[in-house]
Short mmCIF file of C-alpha atoms in Angstrom, two decimals:
data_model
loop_
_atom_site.label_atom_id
_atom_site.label_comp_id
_atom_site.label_asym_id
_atom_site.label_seq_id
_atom_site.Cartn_x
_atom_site.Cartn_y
_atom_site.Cartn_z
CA UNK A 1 30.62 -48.15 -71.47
CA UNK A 2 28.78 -45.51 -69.14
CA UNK A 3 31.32 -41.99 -68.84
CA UNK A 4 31.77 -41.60 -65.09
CA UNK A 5 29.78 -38.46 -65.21
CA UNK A 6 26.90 -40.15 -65.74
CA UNK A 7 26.84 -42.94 -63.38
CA UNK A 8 27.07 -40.55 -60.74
CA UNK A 9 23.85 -38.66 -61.70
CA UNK A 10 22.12 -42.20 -62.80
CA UNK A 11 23.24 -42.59 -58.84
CA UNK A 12 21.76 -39.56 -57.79
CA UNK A 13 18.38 -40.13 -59.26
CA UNK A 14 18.13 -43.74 -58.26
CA UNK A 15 18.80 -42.45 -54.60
CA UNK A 16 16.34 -39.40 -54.32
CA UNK A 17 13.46 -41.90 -55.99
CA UNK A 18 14.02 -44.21 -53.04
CA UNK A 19 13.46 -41.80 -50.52
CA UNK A 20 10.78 -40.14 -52.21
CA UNK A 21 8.97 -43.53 -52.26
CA UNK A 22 9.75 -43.82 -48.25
CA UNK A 23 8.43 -40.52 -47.45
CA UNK A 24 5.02 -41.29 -48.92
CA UNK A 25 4.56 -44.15 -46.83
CA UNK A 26 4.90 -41.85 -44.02
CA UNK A 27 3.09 -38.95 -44.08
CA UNK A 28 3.61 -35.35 -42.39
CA UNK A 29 7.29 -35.61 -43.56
CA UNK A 30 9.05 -33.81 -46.26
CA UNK A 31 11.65 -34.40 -48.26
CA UNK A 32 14.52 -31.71 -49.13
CA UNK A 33 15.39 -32.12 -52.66
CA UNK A 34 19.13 -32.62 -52.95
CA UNK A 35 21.25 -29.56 -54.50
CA UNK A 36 21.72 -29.87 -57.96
CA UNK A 37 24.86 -30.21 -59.36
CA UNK A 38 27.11 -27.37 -60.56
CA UNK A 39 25.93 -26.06 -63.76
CA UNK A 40 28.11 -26.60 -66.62
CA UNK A 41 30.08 -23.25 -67.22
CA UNK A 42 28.84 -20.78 -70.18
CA UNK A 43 24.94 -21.55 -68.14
CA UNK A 44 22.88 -19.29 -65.68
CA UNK A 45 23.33 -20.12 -62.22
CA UNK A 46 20.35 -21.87 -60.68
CA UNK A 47 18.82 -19.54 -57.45
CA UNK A 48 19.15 -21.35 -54.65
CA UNK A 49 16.06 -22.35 -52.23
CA UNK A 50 15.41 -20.51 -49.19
CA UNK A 51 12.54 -20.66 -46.31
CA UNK A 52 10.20 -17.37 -46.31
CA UNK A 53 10.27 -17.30 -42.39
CA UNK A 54 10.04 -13.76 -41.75
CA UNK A 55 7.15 -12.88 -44.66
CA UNK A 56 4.96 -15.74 -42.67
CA UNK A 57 5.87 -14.10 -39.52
CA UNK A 58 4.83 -10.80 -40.30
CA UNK A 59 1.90 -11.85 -42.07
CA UNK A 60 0.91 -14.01 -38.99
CA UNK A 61 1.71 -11.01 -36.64
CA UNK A 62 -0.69 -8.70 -38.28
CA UNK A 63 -0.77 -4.60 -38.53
CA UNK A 64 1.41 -3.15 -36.03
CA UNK A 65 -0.12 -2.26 -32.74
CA UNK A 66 -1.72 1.16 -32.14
CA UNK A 67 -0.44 3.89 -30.05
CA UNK A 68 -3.63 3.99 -28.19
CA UNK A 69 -6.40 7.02 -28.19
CA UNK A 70 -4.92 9.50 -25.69
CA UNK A 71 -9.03 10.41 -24.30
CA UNK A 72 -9.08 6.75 -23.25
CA UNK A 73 -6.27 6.57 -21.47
CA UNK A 74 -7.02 9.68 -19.61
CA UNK A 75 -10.20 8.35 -18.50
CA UNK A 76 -8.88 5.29 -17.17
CA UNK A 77 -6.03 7.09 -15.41
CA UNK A 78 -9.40 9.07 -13.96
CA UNK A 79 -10.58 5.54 -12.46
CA UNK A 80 -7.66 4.53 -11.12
CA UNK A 81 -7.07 8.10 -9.43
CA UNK A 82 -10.77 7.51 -7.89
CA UNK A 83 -9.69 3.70 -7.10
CA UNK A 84 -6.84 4.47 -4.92
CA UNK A 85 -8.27 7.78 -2.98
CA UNK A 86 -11.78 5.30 -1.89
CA UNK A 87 -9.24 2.81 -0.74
CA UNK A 88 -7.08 4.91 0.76
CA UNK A 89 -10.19 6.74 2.73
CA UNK A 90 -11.45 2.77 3.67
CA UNK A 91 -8.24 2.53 5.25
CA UNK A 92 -8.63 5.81 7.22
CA UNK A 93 -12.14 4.80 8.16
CA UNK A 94 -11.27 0.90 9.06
CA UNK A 95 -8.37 2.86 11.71
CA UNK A 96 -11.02 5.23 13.34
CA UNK A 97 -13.60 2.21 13.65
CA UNK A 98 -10.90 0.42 15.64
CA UNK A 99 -9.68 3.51 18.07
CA UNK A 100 -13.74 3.58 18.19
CA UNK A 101 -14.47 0.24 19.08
CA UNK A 102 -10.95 0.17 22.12
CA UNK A 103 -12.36 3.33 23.90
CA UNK A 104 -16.29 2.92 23.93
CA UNK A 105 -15.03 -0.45 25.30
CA UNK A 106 -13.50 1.35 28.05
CA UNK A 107 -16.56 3.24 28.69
CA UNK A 108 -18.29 -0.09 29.41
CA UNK A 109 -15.29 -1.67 31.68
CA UNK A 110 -15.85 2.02 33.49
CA UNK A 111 -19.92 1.11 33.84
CA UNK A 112 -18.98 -2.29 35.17
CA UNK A 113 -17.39 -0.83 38.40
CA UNK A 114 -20.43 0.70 39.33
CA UNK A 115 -21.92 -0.07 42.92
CA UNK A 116 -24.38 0.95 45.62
CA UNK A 117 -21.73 3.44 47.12
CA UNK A 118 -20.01 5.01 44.05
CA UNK A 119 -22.84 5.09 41.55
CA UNK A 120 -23.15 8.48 40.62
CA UNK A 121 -19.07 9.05 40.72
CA UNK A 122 -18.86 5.99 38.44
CA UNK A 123 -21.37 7.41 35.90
CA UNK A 124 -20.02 10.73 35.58
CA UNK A 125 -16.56 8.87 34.30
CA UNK A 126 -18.11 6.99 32.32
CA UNK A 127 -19.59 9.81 30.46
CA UNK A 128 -17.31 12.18 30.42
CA UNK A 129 -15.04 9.16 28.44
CA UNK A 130 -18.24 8.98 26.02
CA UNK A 131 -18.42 12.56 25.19
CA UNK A 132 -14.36 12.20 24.44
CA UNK A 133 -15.10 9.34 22.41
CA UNK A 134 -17.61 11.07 20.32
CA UNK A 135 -15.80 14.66 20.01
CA UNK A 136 -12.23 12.70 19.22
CA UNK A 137 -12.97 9.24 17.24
CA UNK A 138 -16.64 9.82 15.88
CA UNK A 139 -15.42 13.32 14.98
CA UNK A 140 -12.68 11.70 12.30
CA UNK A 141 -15.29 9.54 11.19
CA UNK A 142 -17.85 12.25 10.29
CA UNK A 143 -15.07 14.30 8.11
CA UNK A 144 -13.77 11.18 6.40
CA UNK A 145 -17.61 10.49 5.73
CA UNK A 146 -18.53 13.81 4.66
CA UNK A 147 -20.02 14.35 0.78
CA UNK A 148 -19.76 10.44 0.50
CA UNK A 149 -21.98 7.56 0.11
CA UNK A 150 -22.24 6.25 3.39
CA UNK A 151 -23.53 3.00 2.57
CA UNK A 152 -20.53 2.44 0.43
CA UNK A 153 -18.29 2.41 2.77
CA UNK A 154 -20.51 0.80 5.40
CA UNK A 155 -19.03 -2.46 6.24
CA UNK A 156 -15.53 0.08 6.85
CA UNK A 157 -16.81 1.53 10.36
CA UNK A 158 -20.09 -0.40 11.11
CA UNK A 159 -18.01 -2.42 13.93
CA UNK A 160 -16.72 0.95 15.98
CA UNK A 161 -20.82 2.61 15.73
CA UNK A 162 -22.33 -0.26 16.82
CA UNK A 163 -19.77 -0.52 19.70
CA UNK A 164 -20.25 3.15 20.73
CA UNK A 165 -24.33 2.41 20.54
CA UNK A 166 -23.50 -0.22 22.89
CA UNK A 167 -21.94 2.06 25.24
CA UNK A 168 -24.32 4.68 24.94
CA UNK A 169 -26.74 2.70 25.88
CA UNK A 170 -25.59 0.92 28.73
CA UNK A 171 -24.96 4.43 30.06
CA UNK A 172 -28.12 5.32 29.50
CA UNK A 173 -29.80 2.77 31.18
CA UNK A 174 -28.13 2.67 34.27
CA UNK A 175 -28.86 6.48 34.67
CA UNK A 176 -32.39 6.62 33.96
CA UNK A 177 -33.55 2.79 33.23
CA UNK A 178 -34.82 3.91 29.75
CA UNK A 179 -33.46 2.98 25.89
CA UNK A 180 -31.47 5.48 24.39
CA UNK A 181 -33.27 6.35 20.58
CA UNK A 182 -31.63 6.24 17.85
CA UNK A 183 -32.67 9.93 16.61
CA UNK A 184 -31.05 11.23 20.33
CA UNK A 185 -27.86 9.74 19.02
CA UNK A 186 -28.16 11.07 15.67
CA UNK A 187 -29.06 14.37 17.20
CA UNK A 188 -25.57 14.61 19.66
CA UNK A 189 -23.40 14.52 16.51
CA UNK A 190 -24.81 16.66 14.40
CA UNK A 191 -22.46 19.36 16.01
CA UNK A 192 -19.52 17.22 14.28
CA UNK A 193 -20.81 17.52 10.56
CA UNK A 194 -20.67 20.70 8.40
CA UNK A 195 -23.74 22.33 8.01
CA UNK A 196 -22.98 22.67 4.24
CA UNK A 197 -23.25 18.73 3.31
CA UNK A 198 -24.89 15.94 4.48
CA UNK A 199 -24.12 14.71 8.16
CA UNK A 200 -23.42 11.64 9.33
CA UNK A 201 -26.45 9.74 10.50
CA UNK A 202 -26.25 5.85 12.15
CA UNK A 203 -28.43 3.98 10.09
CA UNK A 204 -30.93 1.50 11.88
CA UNK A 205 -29.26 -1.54 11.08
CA UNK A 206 -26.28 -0.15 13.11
CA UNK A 207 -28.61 0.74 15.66
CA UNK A 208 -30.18 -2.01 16.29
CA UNK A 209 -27.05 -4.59 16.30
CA UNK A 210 -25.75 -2.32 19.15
CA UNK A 211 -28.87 -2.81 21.57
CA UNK A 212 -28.85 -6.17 20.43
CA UNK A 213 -25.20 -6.26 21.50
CA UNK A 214 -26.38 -4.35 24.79
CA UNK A 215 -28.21 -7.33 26.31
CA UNK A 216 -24.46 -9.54 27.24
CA UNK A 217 -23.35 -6.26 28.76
CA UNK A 218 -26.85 -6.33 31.32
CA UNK A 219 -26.10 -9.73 32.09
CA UNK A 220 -22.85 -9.20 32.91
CA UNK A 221 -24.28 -6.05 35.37
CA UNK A 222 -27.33 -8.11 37.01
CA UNK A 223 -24.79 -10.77 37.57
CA UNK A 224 -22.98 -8.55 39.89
CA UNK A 225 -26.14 -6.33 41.11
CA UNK A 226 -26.98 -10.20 42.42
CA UNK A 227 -24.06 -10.27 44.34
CA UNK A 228 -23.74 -7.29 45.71
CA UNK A 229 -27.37 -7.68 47.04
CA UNK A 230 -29.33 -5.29 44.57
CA UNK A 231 -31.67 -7.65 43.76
CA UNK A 232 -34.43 -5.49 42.91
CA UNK A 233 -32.07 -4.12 40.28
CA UNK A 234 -31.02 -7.42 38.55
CA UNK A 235 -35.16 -8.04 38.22
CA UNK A 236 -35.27 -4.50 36.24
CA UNK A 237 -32.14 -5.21 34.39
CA UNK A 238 -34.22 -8.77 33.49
CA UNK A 239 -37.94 -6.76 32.66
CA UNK A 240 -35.73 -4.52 30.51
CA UNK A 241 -33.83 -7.30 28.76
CA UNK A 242 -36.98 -9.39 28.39
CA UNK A 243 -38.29 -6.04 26.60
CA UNK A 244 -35.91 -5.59 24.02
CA UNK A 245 -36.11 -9.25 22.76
CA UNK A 246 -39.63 -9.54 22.43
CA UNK A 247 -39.41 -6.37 20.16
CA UNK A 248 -36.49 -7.30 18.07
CA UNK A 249 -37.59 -10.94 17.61
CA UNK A 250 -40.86 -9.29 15.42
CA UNK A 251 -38.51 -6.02 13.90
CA UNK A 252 -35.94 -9.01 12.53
CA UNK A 253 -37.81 -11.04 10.34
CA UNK A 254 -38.32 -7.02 8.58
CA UNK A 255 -34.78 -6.83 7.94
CA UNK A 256 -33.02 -7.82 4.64
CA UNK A 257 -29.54 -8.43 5.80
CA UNK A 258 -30.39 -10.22 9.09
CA UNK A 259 -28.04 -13.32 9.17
CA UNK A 260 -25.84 -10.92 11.53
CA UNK A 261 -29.24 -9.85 13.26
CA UNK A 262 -30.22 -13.78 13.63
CA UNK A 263 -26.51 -15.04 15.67
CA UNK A 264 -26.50 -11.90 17.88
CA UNK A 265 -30.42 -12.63 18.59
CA UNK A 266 -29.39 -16.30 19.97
CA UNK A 267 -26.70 -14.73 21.86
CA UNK A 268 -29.02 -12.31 23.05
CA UNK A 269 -31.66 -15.40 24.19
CA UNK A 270 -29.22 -16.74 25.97
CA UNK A 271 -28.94 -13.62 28.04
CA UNK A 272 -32.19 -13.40 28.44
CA UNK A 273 -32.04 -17.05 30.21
CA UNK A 274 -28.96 -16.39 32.52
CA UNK A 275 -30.33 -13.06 33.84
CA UNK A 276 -33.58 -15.25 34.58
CA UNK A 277 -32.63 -18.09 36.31
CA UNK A 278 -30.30 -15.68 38.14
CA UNK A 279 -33.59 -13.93 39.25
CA UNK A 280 -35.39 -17.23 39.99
CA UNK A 281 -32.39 -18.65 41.95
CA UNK A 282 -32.32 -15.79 44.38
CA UNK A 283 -36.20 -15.04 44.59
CA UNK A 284 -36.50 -19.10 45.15
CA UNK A 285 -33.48 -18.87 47.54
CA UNK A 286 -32.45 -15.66 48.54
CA UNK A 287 -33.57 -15.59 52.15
CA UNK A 288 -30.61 -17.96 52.91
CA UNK A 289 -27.69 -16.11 51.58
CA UNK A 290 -28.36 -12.41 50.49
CA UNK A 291 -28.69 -10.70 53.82
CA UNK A 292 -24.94 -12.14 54.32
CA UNK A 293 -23.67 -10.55 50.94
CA UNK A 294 -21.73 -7.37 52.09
CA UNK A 295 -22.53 -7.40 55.84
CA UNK A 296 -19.89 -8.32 58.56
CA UNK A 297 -21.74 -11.56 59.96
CA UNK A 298 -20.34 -14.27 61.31
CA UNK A 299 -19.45 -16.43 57.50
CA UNK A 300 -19.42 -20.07 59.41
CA UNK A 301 -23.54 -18.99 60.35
CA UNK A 302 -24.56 -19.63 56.77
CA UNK A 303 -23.18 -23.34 56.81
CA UNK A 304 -24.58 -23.58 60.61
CA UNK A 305 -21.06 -23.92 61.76
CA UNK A 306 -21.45 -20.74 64.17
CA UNK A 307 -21.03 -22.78 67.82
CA UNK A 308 -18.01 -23.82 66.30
CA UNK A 309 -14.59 -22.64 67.82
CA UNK A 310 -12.49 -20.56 65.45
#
């Protein structure tokens, strides 16, 4: 007969070599080996088992990380400084361009209102607002500029130059019918810069996206030259047009960044065409209507309605 004792530990083993022969038939699965039982007293105590979680941890964690190298963070913290003040000046510069851009616009609502009576009234305003313009907007711009790259921040203010150019032009051209250069621009604000760095210049390709932009701002004057009965005008607003695109259409193909330079030259065609058939229309028909424009003659005469009663 089998002591008690040992049918319990006959048990045991029976048990765990069942489930040892499961787990093999299923692998990626352990098996935690039952605790033993007590040892008998006068033995050592067995050590019980225990997981080495936070050895694999630290060995899986590695050396503890460094401090850093104080020379490297004070360069970057040199970057960043430089970072933040070119930002911060691309804001200033972005705010100028825009207070730029409003009040040369002005200038060339001021040109609009220009007619045979008031002509030299009209262009006196309109260039006393230039000259305020360029001593009160361009003038920030050249100190924000001043001992930087220009080219850098380019695409910051190249919207408010080439509106002024625009203006400048127009102005131009309806005082003495000729193209304002670019060096007699560049000349008129060299009084802004220091003489101790390098002054602001308008590069070309500024330059020449303002005349380009010059040509919807003739049409818009021949337009109303036509019908206020300046004809001869309009046709020297239209040679002077004409002009400028035949000379841009062979400077574009030149330029490297012209994909801006190519939309504002179809814009520009289409100028050219409205300012033309504007010409044609009155040369072709003009004898009918344009002694009428601004006189006090009977109106119903140009439909032949003038034996009518009124």
């Amino acid at each position: 007969m089998v002591p008690l004792r040992g049918c319990h530990r006959f048990a045991h083993l029976r048990l765990f070599s069942f489930l040892s022969m499961a787990a093999s038939q299923q692998p990626g699965k352990t098996l935690l080996r039952p605790n033993p039982s007590p040892s008998p007293a006068g033995s050592a105590p067995k050590r019980s088992r225990t997981m080495a979680t936070d050895a694999a941890a630290a060995a899986a964690a590695g050396p503890p990380a460094s401090k850093g190298c104080p020379a490297m963070k004070a360069e970057f913290a040199k970057h960043a400084e430089y970072l933040n003040a070119l930002n911060d000046k691309r804001e200033r510069l972005v705010k100028a361009s825009r207070d730029i851009t409003m009040n040369s616009k002005k200038v060339i609502f001021q040109v609009h209102r220009i007619s045979k009576v008031n002509k030299e009234e009209v262009l006196s305003k309109a260039e006393n607002d230039l000259s305020a313009v360029v001593n009160q907007y361009i003038g920030k711009l050249v100190k924000e500029l001043q001992g930087t790259d220009f080219w850098k921040l380019r695409r910051a203010y190249t919207f408010g130059v080439q509106e002024y150019v625009e203006a400048a032009t127009l102005c131009r051209f309806c005082k003495t019918g000729t193209l304002l250069s670019l060096a007699e621009i560049n000349a008129s604000l060299l009084a802004l810069s220091d003489k101790s760095v390098e002054p602001l210049q308008i590069n070309v390709l500024d330059y020449l996206l303002g005349v380009a932009d010059l040509s919807g701002e003739l049409m818009r004057l021949a337009i109303g030259r036509i019908s206020d009965g300046e004809v001869e005008y309009a046709k020297k607003i239209c040679a002077f047009v004409r002009d400028i695109y035949r000379e841009l259409t062979l400077v574009v193909p030149l330029m490297d960044d012209n994909s801006e330079m190519k939309k504002k030259m179809e814009v520009m065609l289409q100028s050219v065409v409205k300012i033309e058939n504007a010409c044609f229309s009155v040369h072709v028909r003009g004898s009918e209507y344009i002694p009428l424009l601004g006189s006090s003659a009977d109106p119903y005469s140009f439909f032949g309605a003038s034996d009518f009663d009124q």
